């Protein structure tokens, strides 16, 4: 089963305890549901999308149960102090993680348009400048007395992994 969140709309000023968003959930390439969260700490709502074809052979809630079962079968998140076995995945958590990934990608792409982002070997964090010294392949390169790698010169997938880790 292939799940995708599309048409994500995020409202930062309404996000209090949870992310405030609306999005369309697509299942196997077809629009299925509208998911939303009001941002006040409540659950994520799932409603049939207006373009979802309701019929007697595959009613909405039967498909929703299959989607939830698919999410429940996904591996747990990394173990932590509160969840020694890792937090179990479900549809709501999956949606929130997809929105967070969307926001991280959007923020990184905005910053890459106006700045050069780089890491310094041996130091934590991502640094920025407006000056781009020369084109690199995204690997560690010596600049003066330190080694740096420039996120702008990396593939989007690699740069996003570094961006999200910092």
PDB file of C-alpha atoms in Angstrom, residues 4-166:
ATOM      1  CA  UNK A   4       1.090  10.004   0.438  1.00  0.00           C
ATOM      2  CA  UNK A   5       0.091  13.329   1.964  1.00  0.00           C
ATOM      3  CA  UNK A   6      -0.479  16.033  -0.626  1.00  0.00           C
ATOM      4  CA  UNK A   7      -1.786  19.611  -0.623  1.00  0.00           C
ATOM      5  CA  UNK A   8      -0.417  20.204   2.874  1.00  0.00           C
ATOM      6  CA  UNK A   9      -1.432  23.526   4.401  1.00  0.00           C
ATOM      7  CA  UNK A  10       0.224  24.420   7.701  1.00  0.00           C
ATOM      8  CA  UNK A  11      -0.851  27.254   9.995  1.00  0.00           C
ATOM      9  CA  UNK A  12       1.964  28.113  12.380  1.00  0.00           C
ATOM     10  CA  UNK A  13       0.125  30.779  14.355  1.00  0.00           C
ATOM     11  CA  UNK A  14      -2.650  28.318  15.289  1.00  0.00           C
ATOM     12  CA  UNK A  15      -0.275  25.532  16.351  1.00  0.00           C
ATOM     13  CA  UNK A  16      -0.316  25.474  20.142  1.00  0.00           C
ATOM     14  CA  UNK A  17       0.349  21.937  21.361  1.00  0.00           C
ATOM     15  CA  UNK A  18       0.278  20.050  18.059  1.00  0.00           C
ATOM     16  CA  UNK A  19       0.770  20.947  14.394  1.00  0.00           C
ATOM     17  CA  UNK A  20      -2.217  22.764  12.876  1.00  0.00           C
ATOM     18  CA  UNK A  21      -2.628  21.488   9.333  1.00  0.00           C
ATOM     19  CA  UNK A  22      -4.896  20.158   6.624  1.00  0.00           C
ATOM     20  CA  UNK A  23      -3.852  17.728   3.899  1.00  0.00           C
ATOM     21  CA  UNK A  24      -5.159  15.184   1.422  1.00  0.00           C
ATOM     22  CA  UNK A  25      -4.337  11.531   2.048  1.00  0.00           C
ATOM     23  CA  UNK A  26      -3.741   9.540  -1.132  1.00  0.00           C
ATOM     24  CA  UNK A  27      -3.852   5.741  -1.114  1.00  0.00           C
ATOM     25  CA  UNK A  28      -2.318   3.859  -4.040  1.00  0.00           C
ATOM     26  CA  UNK A  29      -2.377   6.939  -6.277  1.00  0.00           C
ATOM     27  CA  UNK A  30      -6.001   7.937  -5.575  1.00  0.00           C
ATOM     28  CA  UNK A  31      -7.289  10.663  -3.302  1.00  0.00           C
ATOM     29  CA  UNK A  32      -8.907   9.063  -0.267  1.00  0.00           C
ATOM     30  CA  UNK A  33      -9.356  11.349   2.735  1.00  0.00           C
ATOM     31  CA  UNK A  34      -8.895  14.803   4.189  1.00  0.00           C
ATOM     32  CA  UNK A  35      -6.788  14.806   7.328  1.00  0.00           C
ATOM     33  CA  UNK A  36      -6.544  17.769   9.653  1.00  0.00           C
ATOM     34  CA  UNK A  37      -5.509  18.800  13.127  1.00  0.00           C
ATOM     35  CA  UNK A  38      -6.695  21.964  14.873  1.00  0.00           C
ATOM     36  CA  UNK A  39      -3.371  22.443  16.684  1.00  0.00           C
ATOM     37  CA  UNK A  40      -4.846  22.480  20.209  1.00  0.00           C
ATOM     38  CA  UNK A  41      -3.536  19.087  21.356  1.00  0.00           C
ATOM     39  CA  UNK A  42      -6.370  16.973  19.980  1.00  0.00           C
ATOM     40  CA  UNK A  43      -6.340  14.049  17.591  1.00  0.00           C
ATOM     41  CA  UNK A  44      -5.926  14.237  13.839  1.00  0.00           C
ATOM     42  CA  UNK A  45      -9.306  14.052  12.087  1.00  0.00           C
ATOM     43  CA  UNK A  46      -9.813  11.815   9.054  1.00  0.00           C
ATOM     44  CA  UNK A  47     -12.829  12.427   6.795  1.00  0.00           C
ATOM     45  CA  UNK A  48     -13.735  11.107   3.347  1.00  0.00           C
ATOM     46  CA  UNK A  49     -12.427  13.372   0.597  1.00  0.00           C
ATOM     47  CA  UNK A  50     -15.131  14.889  -1.602  1.00  0.00           C
ATOM     48  CA  UNK A  51     -13.567  13.156  -4.641  1.00  0.00           C
ATOM     49  CA  UNK A  52     -13.451   9.719  -2.987  1.00  0.00           C
ATOM     50  CA  UNK A  53     -15.901   7.482  -4.801  1.00  0.00           C
ATOM     51  CA  UNK A  54     -18.177   5.887  -2.220  1.00  0.00           C
ATOM     52  CA  UNK A  55     -19.571   2.532  -3.282  1.00  0.00           C
ATOM     53  CA  UNK A  56     -20.974  -0.542  -1.610  1.00  0.00           C
ATOM     54  CA  UNK A  57     -18.012  -2.795  -2.440  1.00  0.00           C
ATOM     55  CA  UNK A  58     -15.343  -0.592  -0.795  1.00  0.00           C
ATOM     56  CA  UNK A  59     -16.911   1.738   1.790  1.00  0.00           C
ATOM     57  CA  UNK A  60     -14.739   4.462   3.309  1.00  0.00           C
ATOM     58  CA  UNK A  61     -14.383   2.920   6.751  1.00  0.00           C
ATOM     59  CA  UNK A  62     -13.286  -0.462   5.378  1.00  0.00           C
ATOM     60  CA  UNK A  63     -10.499   1.236   3.418  1.00  0.00           C
ATOM     61  CA  UNK A  64      -9.657   3.355   6.474  1.00  0.00           C
ATOM     62  CA  UNK A  65      -9.257   0.195   8.571  1.00  0.00           C
ATOM     63  CA  UNK A  66      -6.876  -1.207   5.932  1.00  0.00           C
ATOM     64  CA  UNK A  67      -4.858   2.035   5.947  1.00  0.00           C
ATOM     65  CA  UNK A  68      -4.683   2.004   9.757  1.00  0.00           C
ATOM     66  CA  UNK A  69      -3.625  -1.661   9.734  1.00  0.00           C
ATOM     67  CA  UNK A  70      -0.908  -0.810   7.185  1.00  0.00           C
ATOM     68  CA  UNK A  71       0.393   1.991   9.449  1.00  0.00           C
ATOM     69  CA  UNK A  72       0.232  -0.235  12.546  1.00  0.00           C
ATOM     70  CA  UNK A  73       2.370  -2.817  10.714  1.00  0.00           C
ATOM     71  CA  UNK A  74       5.133  -0.238  10.114  1.00  0.00           C
ATOM     72  CA  UNK A  75       8.196  -0.559  12.365  1.00  0.00           C
ATOM     73  CA  UNK A  76       8.270   1.277  15.685  1.00  0.00           C
ATOM     74  CA  UNK A  77      10.228   4.506  16.015  1.00  0.00           C
ATOM     75  CA  UNK A  78      13.655   4.496  17.681  1.00  0.00           C
ATOM     76  CA  UNK A  79      13.610   3.431  21.354  1.00  0.00           C
ATOM     77  CA  UNK A  80      13.808   6.238  23.904  1.00  0.00           C
ATOM     78  CA  UNK A  81      13.508   6.732  27.677  1.00  0.00           C
ATOM     79  CA  UNK A  82       9.684   6.690  27.631  1.00  0.00           C
ATOM     80  CA  UNK A  83       9.269   3.941  25.042  1.00  0.00           C
ATOM     81  CA  UNK A  84      11.921   1.275  25.487  1.00  0.00           C
ATOM     82  CA  UNK A  85      10.559  -0.706  22.534  1.00  0.00           C
ATOM     83  CA  UNK A  86      10.079   2.425  20.448  1.00  0.00           C
ATOM     84  CA  UNK A  87       6.879   4.379  19.843  1.00  0.00           C
ATOM     85  CA  UNK A  88       4.425   2.267  17.817  1.00  0.00           C
ATOM     86  CA  UNK A  89       3.424   3.722  14.463  1.00  0.00           C
ATOM     87  CA  UNK A  90      -0.190   4.569  13.642  1.00  0.00           C
ATOM     88  CA  UNK A  91      -1.974   6.692  11.036  1.00  0.00           C
ATOM     89  CA  UNK A  92      -1.992   9.840  13.176  1.00  0.00           C
ATOM     90  CA  UNK A  93       1.720   9.620  13.956  1.00  0.00           C
ATOM     91  CA  UNK A  94       2.507   8.880  10.305  1.00  0.00           C
ATOM     92  CA  UNK A  95       0.553  11.991   9.192  1.00  0.00           C
ATOM     93  CA  UNK A  96       2.337  14.189  11.741  1.00  0.00           C
ATOM     94  CA  UNK A  97       5.733  12.875  10.659  1.00  0.00           C
ATOM     95  CA  UNK A  98       4.893  13.544   6.996  1.00  0.00           C
ATOM     96  CA  UNK A  99       3.875  17.141   7.830  1.00  0.00           C
ATOM     97  CA  UNK A 100       7.117  17.621   9.806  1.00  0.00           C
ATOM     98  CA  UNK A 101       9.129  16.273   6.848  1.00  0.00           C
ATOM     99  CA  UNK A 102       7.248  18.629   4.494  1.00  0.00           C
ATOM    100  CA  UNK A 103       8.016  21.618   6.755  1.00  0.00           C
ATOM    101  CA  UNK A 104      11.708  20.694   7.078  1.00  0.00           C
ATOM    102  CA  UNK A 105      12.069  20.360   3.298  1.00  0.00           C
ATOM    103  CA  UNK A 106      10.241  23.652   2.698  1.00  0.00           C
ATOM    104  CA  UNK A 107      12.356  25.541   5.249  1.00  0.00           C
ATOM    105  CA  UNK A 108      15.618  24.095   3.920  1.00  0.00           C
ATOM    106  CA  UNK A 109      14.749  24.950   0.309  1.00  0.00           C
ATOM    107  CA  UNK A 110      13.875  28.534   1.293  1.00  0.00           C
ATOM    108  CA  UNK A 111      17.175  28.950   3.110  1.00  0.00           C
ATOM    109  CA  UNK A 112      19.170  27.395   0.236  1.00  0.00           C
ATOM    110  CA  UNK A 113      17.754  29.979  -2.186  1.00  0.00           C
ATOM    111  CA  UNK A 114      19.213  32.909  -0.272  1.00  0.00           C
ATOM    112  CA  UNK A 115      22.208  31.476   1.616  1.00  0.00           C
ATOM    113  CA  UNK A 116      25.033  29.003   1.356  1.00  0.00           C
ATOM    114  CA  UNK A 117      24.625  26.407   4.109  1.00  0.00           C
ATOM    115  CA  UNK A 118      27.612  24.417   5.318  1.00  0.00           C
ATOM    116  CA  UNK A 119      28.948  22.254   8.100  1.00  0.00           C
ATOM    117  CA  UNK A 120      32.353  22.583   9.709  1.00  0.00           C
ATOM    118  CA  UNK A 121      34.142  19.321  10.494  1.00  0.00           C
ATOM    119  CA  UNK A 122      34.261  18.731  14.256  1.00  0.00           C
ATOM    120  CA  UNK A 123      31.596  21.317  15.097  1.00  0.00           C
ATOM    121  CA  UNK A 124      27.879  20.876  15.612  1.00  0.00           C
ATOM    122  CA  UNK A 125      25.248  22.782  13.665  1.00  0.00           C
ATOM    123  CA  UNK A 126      24.772  24.267  10.240  1.00  0.00           C
ATOM    124  CA  UNK A 127      26.349  27.590   9.363  1.00  0.00           C
ATOM    125  CA  UNK A 128      25.327  30.053   6.680  1.00  0.00           C
ATOM    126  CA  UNK A 129      26.885  32.722   4.516  1.00  0.00           C
ATOM    127  CA  UNK A 130      25.982  34.654   1.393  1.00  0.00           C
ATOM    128  CA  UNK A 131      29.392  33.934  -0.192  1.00  0.00           C
ATOM    129  CA  UNK A 132      29.793  30.748  -2.242  1.00  0.00           C
ATOM    130  CA  UNK A 133      33.513  30.018  -2.532  1.00  0.00           C
ATOM    131  CA  UNK A 134      33.512  27.480  -5.362  1.00  0.00           C
ATOM    132  CA  UNK A 135      31.514  24.535  -6.645  1.00  0.00           C
ATOM    133  CA  UNK A 136      32.136  21.322  -4.723  1.00  0.00           C
ATOM    134  CA  UNK A 137      30.665  17.845  -4.877  1.00  0.00           C
ATOM    135  CA  UNK A 138      29.189  18.139  -1.373  1.00  0.00           C
ATOM    136  CA  UNK A 139      31.976  16.168   0.299  1.00  0.00           C
ATOM    137  CA  UNK A 140      34.336  17.488   2.969  1.00  0.00           C
ATOM    138  CA  UNK A 141      36.632  20.089   1.368  1.00  0.00           C
ATOM    139  CA  UNK A 142      39.441  22.141   2.922  1.00  0.00           C
ATOM    140  CA  UNK A 143      38.677  25.868   3.151  1.00  0.00           C
ATOM    141  CA  UNK A 144      41.514  27.726   4.796  1.00  0.00           C
ATOM    142  CA  UNK A 145      42.346  25.892   8.026  1.00  0.00           C
ATOM    143  CA  UNK A 146      39.106  23.878   8.344  1.00  0.00           C
ATOM    144  CA  UNK A 147      37.158  21.262   6.464  1.00  0.00           C
ATOM    145  CA  UNK A 148      33.626  22.127   5.340  1.00  0.00           C
ATOM    146  CA  UNK A 149      30.896  20.534   3.306  1.00  0.00           C
ATOM    147  CA  UNK A 150      28.380  22.683   1.494  1.00  0.00           C
ATOM    148  CA  UNK A 151      24.750  21.585   1.573  1.00  0.00           C
ATOM    149  CA  UNK A 152      23.894  23.609  -1.555  1.00  0.00           C
ATOM    150  CA  UNK A 153      26.183  21.344  -3.608  1.00  0.00           C
ATOM    151  CA  UNK A 154      24.651  18.081  -2.313  1.00  0.00           C
ATOM    152  CA  UNK A 155      21.642  16.148  -3.511  1.00  0.00           C
ATOM    153  CA  UNK A 156      18.414  17.269  -1.883  1.00  0.00           C
ATOM    154  CA  UNK A 157      18.044  13.945  -0.057  1.00  0.00           C
ATOM    155  CA  UNK A 158      21.509  14.144   1.525  1.00  0.00           C
ATOM    156  CA  UNK A 159      21.187  17.835   2.409  1.00  0.00           C
ATOM    157  CA  UNK A 160      17.754  17.248   3.949  1.00  0.00           C
ATOM    158  CA  UNK A 161      19.086  14.423   6.128  1.00  0.00           C
ATOM    159  CA  UNK A 162      21.792  16.741   7.494  1.00  0.00           C
ATOM    160  CA  UNK A 163      19.298  19.623   7.889  1.00  0.00           C
ATOM    161  CA  UNK A 164      16.871  17.464   9.887  1.00  0.00           C
ATOM    162  CA  UNK A 165      19.660  16.041  12.071  1.00  0.00           C
ATOM    163  CA  UNK A 166      20.695  19.548  13.109  1.00  0.00           C
TER     164      UNK A 166
END
